[in-house]
PDB file of C-alpha atoms in Angstrom:
ATOM      1  CA  MET A 296      -3.568  11.286  15.428  1.00  0.00           C
ATOM      2  CA  ALA A 297      -4.106   7.556  15.940  1.00  0.00           C
ATOM      3  CA  VAL A 298      -6.773   7.546  13.219  1.00  0.00           C
ATOM      4  CA  ASN A 299      -4.266   8.746  10.655  1.00  0.00           C
ATOM      5  CA  LYS A 300      -1.721   6.211  11.891  1.00  0.00           C
ATOM      6  CA  TYR A 301      -3.951   3.168  11.467  1.00  0.00           C
ATOM      7  CA  LEU A 302      -5.168   4.418   8.088  1.00  0.00           C
ATOM      8  CA  ASN A 303      -1.548   4.880   6.998  1.00  0.00           C
ATOM      9  CA  ILE A 304      -0.821   1.264   7.936  1.00  0.00           C
ATOM     10  CA  HIS A 305      -4.002   0.094   6.170  1.00  0.00           C
ATOM     11  CA  ASN A 306      -3.107   2.000   2.989  1.00  0.00           C
ATOM     12  CA  TYR A 307       0.496   0.757   3.066  1.00  0.00           C
ATOM     13  CA  LEU A 308      -0.574  -2.878   3.361  1.00  0.00           C
ATOM     14  CA  ASN A 309      -3.432  -2.469   0.878  1.00  0.00           C
ATOM     15  CA  ASP A 310      -1.032  -1.094  -1.755  1.00  0.00           C
ATOM     16  CA  LYS A 311       1.291  -4.059  -1.262  1.00  0.00           C
ATOM     17  CA  ILE A 312      -1.619  -6.517  -1.450  1.00  0.00           C
ATOM     18  CA  GLN A 313      -2.834  -4.966  -4.732  1.00  0.00           C
ATOM     19  CA  SER A 314       0.729  -5.126  -6.097  1.00  0.00           C
ATOM     20  CA  ASN A 315       0.982  -8.798  -5.069  1.00  0.00           C
ATOM     21  CA  GLU A 316       4.115  -8.108  -3.027  1.00  0.00           C
ATOM     22  CA  PHE A 317       3.351 -10.694  -0.362  1.00  0.00           C
ATOM     23  CA  LYS A 318       4.464 -13.683  -2.428  1.00  0.00           C
ATOM     24  CA  ASP A 319       3.814 -16.206   0.340  1.00  0.00           C
ATOM     25  CA  GLY A 320       0.457 -14.594   1.084  1.00  0.00           C
ATOM     26  CA  LYS A 321       1.453 -13.684   4.634  1.00  0.00           C
ATOM     27  CA  LEU A 322       1.544 -10.140   6.023  1.00  0.00           C
ATOM     28  CA  PRO A 323       4.273  -8.904   8.381  1.00  0.00           C
ATOM     29  CA  SER A 324       3.632  -9.772  12.014  1.00  0.00           C
ATOM     30  CA  GLU A 325       2.045  -7.330  14.455  1.00  0.00           C
ATOM     31  CA  HIS A 326       5.438  -6.968  16.138  1.00  0.00           C
ATOM     32  CA  GLU A 327       7.111  -6.088  12.815  1.00  0.00           C
ATOM     33  CA  LEU A 328       4.408  -3.543  11.978  1.00  0.00           C
ATOM     34  CA  THR A 329       4.525  -1.869  15.392  1.00  0.00           C
ATOM     35  CA  ALA A 330       8.279  -1.453  14.994  1.00  0.00           C
ATOM     36  CA  LEU A 331       8.046  -0.286  11.369  1.00  0.00           C
ATOM     37  CA  PHE A 332       5.427   2.402  12.087  1.00  0.00           C
ATOM     38  CA  ASN A 333       6.362   3.121  15.721  1.00  0.00           C
ATOM     39  CA  VAL A 334       2.786   2.617  16.927  1.00  0.00           C
ATOM     40  CA  SER A 335       0.950   0.521  19.472  1.00  0.00           C
ATOM     41  CA  ARG A 336      -0.374  -2.973  18.805  1.00  0.00           C
ATOM     42  CA  ASN A 337      -3.926  -1.653  19.080  1.00  0.00           C
ATOM     43  CA  THR A 338      -3.253   0.731  16.175  1.00  0.00           C
ATOM     44  CA  VAL A 339      -1.872  -2.132  14.062  1.00  0.00           C
ATOM     45  CA  ARG A 340      -4.868  -4.308  14.928  1.00  0.00           C
ATOM     46  CA  ARG A 341      -7.285  -1.550  13.837  1.00  0.00           C
ATOM     47  CA  ALA A 342      -5.543  -1.459  10.460  1.00  0.00           C
ATOM     48  CA  LEU A 343      -5.685  -5.241  10.131  1.00  0.00           C
ATOM     49  CA  ASP A 344      -9.357  -5.306  11.166  1.00  0.00           C
ATOM     50  CA  LEU A 345     -10.119  -2.762   8.438  1.00  0.00           C
ATOM     51  CA  LEU A 346      -8.320  -4.910   5.840  1.00  0.00           C
ATOM     52  CA  ALA A 347     -10.364  -7.897   7.046  1.00  0.00           C
ATOM     53  CA  SER A 348     -13.575  -5.861   6.715  1.00  0.00           C
ATOM     54  CA  ASP A 349     -12.505  -5.051   3.154  1.00  0.00           C
ATOM     55  CA  GLY A 350     -12.404  -8.801   2.499  1.00  0.00           C
ATOM     56  CA  LEU A 351      -8.664  -8.725   1.759  1.00  0.00           C
ATOM     57  CA  VAL A 352      -7.120 -10.694   4.637  1.00  0.00           C
ATOM     58  CA  THR A 353      -7.923 -13.261   7.272  1.00  0.00           C
ATOM     59  CA  SER A 354      -6.267 -13.983  10.591  1.00  0.00           C
ATOM     60  CA  VAL A 355      -5.224 -17.529  11.464  1.00  0.00           C
ATOM     61  CA  HIS A 356      -4.701 -18.009  15.185  1.00  0.00           C
ATOM     62  CA  GLY A 357      -1.080 -18.748  16.007  1.00  0.00           C
ATOM     63  CA  LYS A 358       0.053 -18.405  12.395  1.00  0.00           C
ATOM     64  CA  GLY A 359      -0.536 -14.779  11.361  1.00  0.00           C
ATOM     65  CA  VAL A 360      -2.551 -12.726   8.886  1.00  0.00           C
ATOM     66  CA  PHE A 361      -2.899 -13.966   5.307  1.00  0.00           C
ATOM     67  CA  VAL A 362      -4.083 -12.416   2.043  1.00  0.00           C
ATOM     68  CA  LEU A 363      -7.322 -13.899   0.750  1.00  0.00           C
ATOM     69  CA  GLU A 364      -7.316 -15.177  -2.798  1.00  0.00           C
ATOM     70  CA  LYS A 365      -8.937 -12.621  -5.111  1.00  0.00           C
ATOM     71  CA  GLN A 366     -12.324 -13.460  -6.547  1.00  0.00           C
ATOM     72  CA  PRO A 367     -13.556 -12.122  -9.906  1.00  0.00           C
ATOM     73  CA  LEU A 368     -16.009  -9.607  -8.430  1.00  0.00           C
ATOM     74  CA  ASN A 369     -17.460  -6.629 -10.224  1.00  0.00           C
ATOM     75  CA  PHE A 370     -18.344  -4.674  -7.112  1.00  0.00           C
ATOM     76  CA  LEU A 371     -18.124  -5.304  -3.395  1.00  0.00           C
ATOM     77  CA  VAL A 372     -21.601  -4.183  -2.389  1.00  0.00           C
ATOM     78  CA  GLY A 373     -20.747  -4.336   1.301  1.00  0.00           C
ATOM     79  CA  GLY A 374     -17.956  -1.799   0.824  1.00  0.00           C
ATOM     80  CA  LEU A 375     -17.955   1.894   0.028  1.00  0.00           C
ATOM     81  CA  GLN A 376     -15.975   2.754  -3.093  1.00  0.00           C
ATOM     82  CA  SER A 377     -16.422   4.890  -6.153  1.00  0.00           C
ATOM     83  CA  PHE A 378     -17.307   3.374  -9.516  1.00  0.00           C
ATOM     84  CA  LYS A 379     -13.888   4.446 -10.810  1.00  0.00           C
ATOM     85  CA  GLU A 380     -12.092   2.737  -7.922  1.00  0.00           C
ATOM     86  CA  ALA A 381     -14.089  -0.473  -8.331  1.00  0.00           C
ATOM     87  CA  SER A 382     -13.644  -0.554 -12.107  1.00  0.00           C
ATOM     88  CA  GLU A 383      -9.899   0.039 -12.001  1.00  0.00           C
ATOM     89  CA  TYR A 384      -9.460  -2.495  -9.224  1.00  0.00           C
ATOM     90  CA  ASN A 385     -11.270  -5.132 -11.311  1.00  0.00           C
ATOM     91  CA  ASN A 386      -9.509  -4.128 -14.570  1.00  0.00           C
ATOM     92  CA  LEU A 387     -12.796  -3.290 -16.290  1.00  0.00           C
ATOM     93  CA  ASN A 388     -13.027  -1.483 -19.614  1.00  0.00           C
ATOM     94  CA  TYR A 389     -15.407   1.334 -18.692  1.00  0.00           C
ATOM     95  CA  HIS A 390     -16.512   4.900 -19.320  1.00  0.00           C
ATOM     96  CA  THR A 391     -19.177   7.234 -17.961  1.00  0.00           C
ATOM     97  CA  CYS A 392     -21.808   9.388 -19.713  1.00  0.00           C
ATOM     98  CA  ILE A 393     -23.695  12.147 -17.868  1.00  0.00           C
ATOM     99  CA  PRO A 394     -26.956  12.962 -19.694  1.00  0.00           C
ATOM    100  CA  LEU A 395     -28.344  14.997 -16.763  1.00  0.00           C
ATOM    101  CA  PHE A 396     -26.639  17.425 -14.354  1.00  0.00           C
ATOM    102  CA  GLU A 397     -28.768  20.101 -12.718  1.00  0.00           C
ATOM    103  CA  ASN A 398     -29.236  22.187  -9.574  1.00  0.00           C
ATOM    104  CA  ILE A 399     -32.543  21.531  -7.838  1.00  0.00           C
ATOM    105  CA  ILE A 400     -34.533  22.466  -4.739  1.00  0.00           C
ATOM    106  CA  VAL A 401     -35.649  19.494  -2.653  1.00  0.00           C
ATOM    107  CA  ASP A 402     -39.440  19.257  -2.500  1.00  0.00           C
ATOM    108  CA  GLU A 403     -41.521  17.235  -0.059  1.00  0.00           C
ATOM    109  CA  GLU A 404     -41.621  14.108  -2.214  1.00  0.00           C
ATOM    110  CA  LEU A 405     -37.879  14.097  -2.844  1.00  0.00           C
ATOM    111  CA  SER A 406     -37.217  14.797   0.839  1.00  0.00           C
ATOM    112  CA  LYS A 407     -39.052  11.608   1.770  1.00  0.00           C
ATOM    113  CA  GLU A 408     -36.922   9.632  -0.691  1.00  0.00           C
ATOM    114  CA  THR A 409     -33.521  11.176   0.032  1.00  0.00           C
ATOM    115  CA  ASN A 410     -33.897  12.342   3.664  1.00  0.00           C
ATOM    116  CA  PHE A 411     -32.606  15.759   2.542  1.00  0.00           C
ATOM    117  CA  LEU A 412     -34.366  18.755   4.129  1.00  0.00           C
ATOM    118  CA  ILE A 413     -37.290  20.307   2.271  1.00  0.00           C
ATOM    119  CA  ASN A 414     -36.211  23.460   0.352  1.00  0.00           C
ATOM    120  CA  SER A 415     -32.531  22.543   0.646  1.00  0.00           C
ATOM    121  CA  LYS A 416     -30.318  22.798  -2.435  1.00  0.00           C
ATOM    122  CA  ALA A 417     -29.016  19.712  -4.191  1.00  0.00           C
ATOM    123  CA  ILE A 418     -27.372  18.560  -7.384  1.00  0.00           C
ATOM    124  CA  LYS A 419     -29.138  15.849  -9.335  1.00  0.00           C
ATOM    125  CA  MET A 420     -27.380  13.842 -12.014  1.00  0.00           C
ATOM    126  CA  PHE A 421     -27.716  10.729 -14.109  1.00  0.00           C
ATOM    127  CA  ARG A 422     -24.469   8.835 -14.705  1.00  0.00           C
ATOM    128  CA  VAL A 423     -24.636   5.986 -17.205  1.00  0.00           C
ATOM    129  CA  ARG A 424     -21.901   3.408 -16.658  1.00  0.00           C
ATOM    130  CA  ASN A 425     -20.689   1.631 -19.757  1.00  0.00           C
ATOM    131  CA  ILE A 426     -18.725  -1.584 -19.201  1.00  0.00           C
ATOM    132  CA  ASP A 427     -17.313  -3.511 -22.153  1.00  0.00           C
ATOM    133  CA  ASN A 428     -19.355  -1.363 -24.573  1.00  0.00           C
ATOM    134  CA  GLU A 429     -22.703  -1.946 -22.861  1.00  0.00           C
ATOM    135  CA  ASN A 430     -24.668   0.489 -20.696  1.00  0.00           C
ATOM    136  CA  VAL A 431     -25.306  -1.714 -17.679  1.00  0.00           C
ATOM    137  CA  ILE A 432     -25.540   0.661 -14.679  1.00  0.00           C
ATOM    138  CA  LEU A 433     -27.491   3.877 -14.199  1.00  0.00           C
ATOM    139  CA  ASP A 434     -26.554   5.935 -11.142  1.00  0.00           C
ATOM    140  CA  ILE A 435     -29.170   8.498 -10.145  1.00  0.00           C
ATOM    141  CA  ASN A 436     -27.244  10.776  -7.778  1.00  0.00           C
ATOM    142  CA  TYR A 437     -28.332  13.523  -5.396  1.00  0.00           C
ATOM    143  CA  PHE A 438     -25.671  15.535  -3.547  1.00  0.00           C
ATOM    144  CA  ASN A 439     -26.318  18.100  -0.807  1.00  0.00           C
ATOM    145  CA  SER A 440     -25.023  21.384  -2.290  1.00  0.00           C
ATOM    146  CA  ASN A 441     -24.532  22.968   1.147  1.00  0.00           C
ATOM    147  CA  ILE A 442     -22.006  20.269   2.020  1.00  0.00           C
ATOM    148  CA  ILE A 443     -20.501  19.270  -1.341  1.00  0.00           C
ATOM    149  CA  LYS A 444     -19.600  22.705  -2.674  1.00  0.00           C
ATOM    150  CA  GLY A 445     -18.075  23.329  -6.098  1.00  0.00           C
ATOM    151  CA  LEU A 446     -19.150  20.021  -7.647  1.00  0.00           C
ATOM    152  CA  THR A 447     -19.103  20.230 -11.451  1.00  0.00           C
ATOM    153  CA  LYS A 448     -19.944  17.941 -14.337  1.00  0.00           C
ATOM    154  CA  ASP A 449     -16.235  17.571 -15.162  1.00  0.00           C
ATOM    155  CA  ILE A 450     -15.568  16.327 -11.623  1.00  0.00           C
ATOM    156  CA  ALA A 451     -18.490  13.904 -11.910  1.00  0.00           C
ATOM    157  CA  TYR A 452     -16.877  12.303 -14.962  1.00  0.00           C
ATOM    158  CA  GLU A 453     -13.879  11.370 -12.810  1.00  0.00           C
ATOM    159  CA  SER A 454     -14.358  10.586  -9.101  1.00  0.00           C
ATOM    160  CA  ILE A 455     -16.629  12.636  -6.849  1.00  0.00           C
ATOM    161  CA  TYR A 456     -15.292  10.811  -3.779  1.00  0.00           C
ATOM    162  CA  ASP A 457     -11.737  11.784  -4.694  1.00  0.00           C
ATOM    163  CA  PHE A 458     -12.894  15.410  -4.982  1.00  0.00           C
ATOM    164  CA  ILE A 459     -14.662  15.233  -1.607  1.00  0.00           C
ATOM    165  CA  GLU A 460     -11.710  13.713   0.202  1.00  0.00           C
ATOM    166  CA  ASN A 461      -8.770  15.457  -1.462  1.00  0.00           C
ATOM    167  CA  ASN A 462     -10.193  18.827  -2.536  1.00  0.00           C
ATOM    168  CA  LEU A 463     -12.835  19.511   0.089  1.00  0.00           C
ATOM    169  CA  ASN A 464     -10.860  17.631   2.770  1.00  0.00           C
ATOM    170  CA  LEU A 465     -13.975  15.910   4.081  1.00  0.00           C
ATOM    171  CA  LYS A 466     -13.978  12.374   5.469  1.00  0.00           C
ATOM    172  CA  ILE A 467     -16.547   9.900   4.178  1.00  0.00           C
ATOM    173  CA  SER A 468     -17.611   7.632   7.011  1.00  0.00           C
ATOM    174  CA  GLY A 469     -20.078   5.059   5.707  1.00  0.00           C
ATOM    175  CA  ALA A 470     -23.360   4.291   4.014  1.00  0.00           C
ATOM    176  CA  GLN A 471     -26.674   2.616   4.602  1.00  0.00           C
ATOM    177  CA  LYS A 472     -27.451   0.379   1.621  1.00  0.00           C
ATOM    178  CA  ILE A 473     -30.846  -1.025   0.660  1.00  0.00           C
ATOM    179  CA  ILE A 474     -30.940  -3.642  -2.112  1.00  0.00           C
ATOM    180  CA  SER A 475     -34.073  -4.477  -4.078  1.00  0.00           C
ATOM    181  CA  ILE A 476     -35.236  -5.953  -7.380  1.00  0.00           C
ATOM    182  CA  GLU A 477     -37.642  -3.721  -9.271  1.00  0.00           C
ATOM    183  CA  PRO A 478     -39.429  -3.649 -12.637  1.00  0.00           C
ATOM    184  CA  ALA A 479     -37.479  -1.641 -15.200  1.00  0.00           C
ATOM    185  CA  CYS A 480     -38.885   1.875 -15.396  1.00  0.00           C
ATOM    186  CA  PRO A 481     -38.919   4.150 -18.482  1.00  0.00           C
ATOM    187  CA  ILE A 482     -35.662   5.790 -17.382  1.00  0.00           C
ATOM    188  CA  ASP A 483     -33.960   2.373 -17.197  1.00  0.00           C
ATOM    189  CA  LYS A 484     -35.226   1.500 -20.662  1.00  0.00           C
ATOM    190  CA  LYS A 485     -33.999   4.820 -22.018  1.00  0.00           C
ATOM    191  CA  TYR A 486     -30.456   4.706 -20.683  1.00  0.00           C
ATOM    192  CA  LEU A 487     -29.581   1.031 -20.182  1.00  0.00           C
ATOM    193  CA  ASP A 488     -28.955  -1.747 -22.688  1.00  0.00           C
ATOM    194  CA  LEU A 489     -31.505  -4.047 -21.049  1.00  0.00           C
ATOM    195  CA  ASN A 490     -31.767  -6.540 -23.924  1.00  0.00           C
ATOM    196  CA  ASP A 491     -34.649  -8.832 -22.937  1.00  0.00           C
ATOM    197  CA  PHE A 492     -34.550  -8.025 -19.225  1.00  0.00           C
ATOM    198  CA  ASN A 493     -37.521  -6.288 -17.629  1.00  0.00           C
ATOM    199  CA  LEU A 494     -36.103  -6.140 -14.096  1.00  0.00           C
ATOM    200  CA  VAL A 495     -33.234  -4.173 -12.560  1.00  0.00           C
ATOM    201  CA  ALA A 496     -31.276  -4.623  -9.327  1.00  0.00           C
ATOM    202  CA  VAL A 497     -31.323  -1.406  -7.310  1.00  0.00           C
ATOM    203  CA  ILE A 498     -28.904  -0.363  -4.569  1.00  0.00           C
ATOM    204  CA  SER A 499     -30.131   2.691  -2.662  1.00  0.00           C
ATOM    205  CA  ASN A 500     -27.269   4.409  -0.828  1.00  0.00           C
ATOM    206  CA  TYR A 501     -27.486   6.982   1.976  1.00  0.00           C
ATOM    207  CA  VAL A 502     -23.891   8.167   2.450  1.00  0.00           C
ATOM    208  CA  TYR A 503     -22.561  10.055   5.479  1.00  0.00           C
ATOM    209  CA  LEU A 504     -19.512  12.073   6.493  1.00  0.00           C
ATOM    210  CA  ASP A 505     -17.655  11.273   9.699  1.00  0.00           C
ATOM    211  CA  ASP A 506     -19.628  13.992  11.541  1.00  0.00           C
ATOM    212  CA  GLY A 507     -22.875  12.196  10.709  1.00  0.00           C
ATOM    213  CA  SER A 508     -23.958  14.572   7.930  1.00  0.00           C
ATOM    214  CA  LEU A 509     -25.946  12.978   5.102  1.00  0.00           C
ATOM    215  CA  PHE A 510     -24.384  14.308   1.907  1.00  0.00           C
ATOM    216  CA  GLU A 511     -25.476  11.837  -0.807  1.00  0.00           C
ATOM    217  CA  TYR A 512     -28.433   9.762  -1.834  1.00  0.00           C
ATOM    218  CA  THR A 513     -27.904   7.510  -4.847  1.00  0.00           C
ATOM    219  CA  GLN A 514     -29.934   4.864  -6.619  1.00  0.00           C
ATOM    220  CA  SER A 515     -27.567   2.591  -8.501  1.00  0.00           C
ATOM    221  CA  ARG A 516     -29.685   0.669 -11.028  1.00  0.00           C
ATOM    222  CA  HIS A 517     -28.046  -2.454 -12.517  1.00  0.00           C
ATOM    223  CA  ARG A 518     -28.898  -4.744 -15.377  1.00  0.00           C
ATOM    224  CA  PRO A 519     -29.461  -8.041 -13.531  1.00  0.00           C
ATOM    225  CA  ASP A 520     -27.032 -10.234 -15.453  1.00  0.00           C
ATOM    226  CA  ARG A 521     -24.194  -7.823 -14.629  1.00  0.00           C
ATOM    227  CA  PHE A 522     -25.159  -7.476 -10.986  1.00  0.00           C
ATOM    228  CA  LYS A 523     -23.551  -9.565  -8.276  1.00  0.00           C
ATOM    229  CA  PHE A 524     -24.230  -9.096  -4.590  1.00  0.00           C
ATOM    230  CA  SER A 525     -21.015  -9.696  -2.723  1.00  0.00           C
ATOM    231  CA  THR A 526     -19.995  -8.919   0.793  1.00  0.00           C
ATOM    232  CA  PHE A 527     -17.472 -10.318   3.229  1.00  0.00           C
ATOM    233  CA  ALA A 528     -18.820 -11.574   6.547  1.00  0.00           C
ATOM    234  CA  ARG A 529     -16.687 -12.365   9.560  1.00  0.00           C
ATOM    235  CA  ARG A 530     -17.774 -14.951  12.096  1.00  0.00           C
ATOM    236  CA  SER A 531     -17.352 -13.756  15.663  1.00  0.00           C
ATOM    237  CA  TYR A 532     -16.390 -16.090  18.486  1.00  0.00           C
ATOM    238  CA  LYS A 533     -17.177 -15.646  22.142  1.00  0.00           C
TER     239      LYS A 533
END
């Protein structure tokens, strides 16, 4: 399938970018990549466009595609990655604590918040993210139990997205993200090392599979001094 082909090219180039193998900062040409992977130019361009959307490369007309200089980001809010992936990518000293993990039935109030169906089954969990010996992020997660089957607390300590993609063989498509600044609530004060802060940055995520199914609603609540909004925007030309 062409989808698998362009993702294979994306993953191949991404691995080499992370390993700093392009010493001159320039990727192989489209012609070289089409020959290497035996695919069309359109397939190569889809892979390069995805790398550009990730904020990893930029195309210079007439010269080629170049790796962008890395910036010291904690999280790329415009992307869709697990906490484990983001932390390892940024070489952060981190660990996760899960003080709450329970099976629930979605009531009317929770349905309005999560967009899950009333009376559907879900897993609710709190995951406290400790970075450099401070609790700075609280993830309040809800997962649709009819879609994400077999999810356990042990899996949640590692990477739920890895479990979804490699054990359940489901494809995560994308997420709607809503960012707000809110007063710290009692739950924030209980689980986060807020110091003198009385506000938190909140990212609400509605996450979908490639068939359009909503499988996750998460509120990621950040201590403001450790929160950085970062996305990569591309200017389009007519």
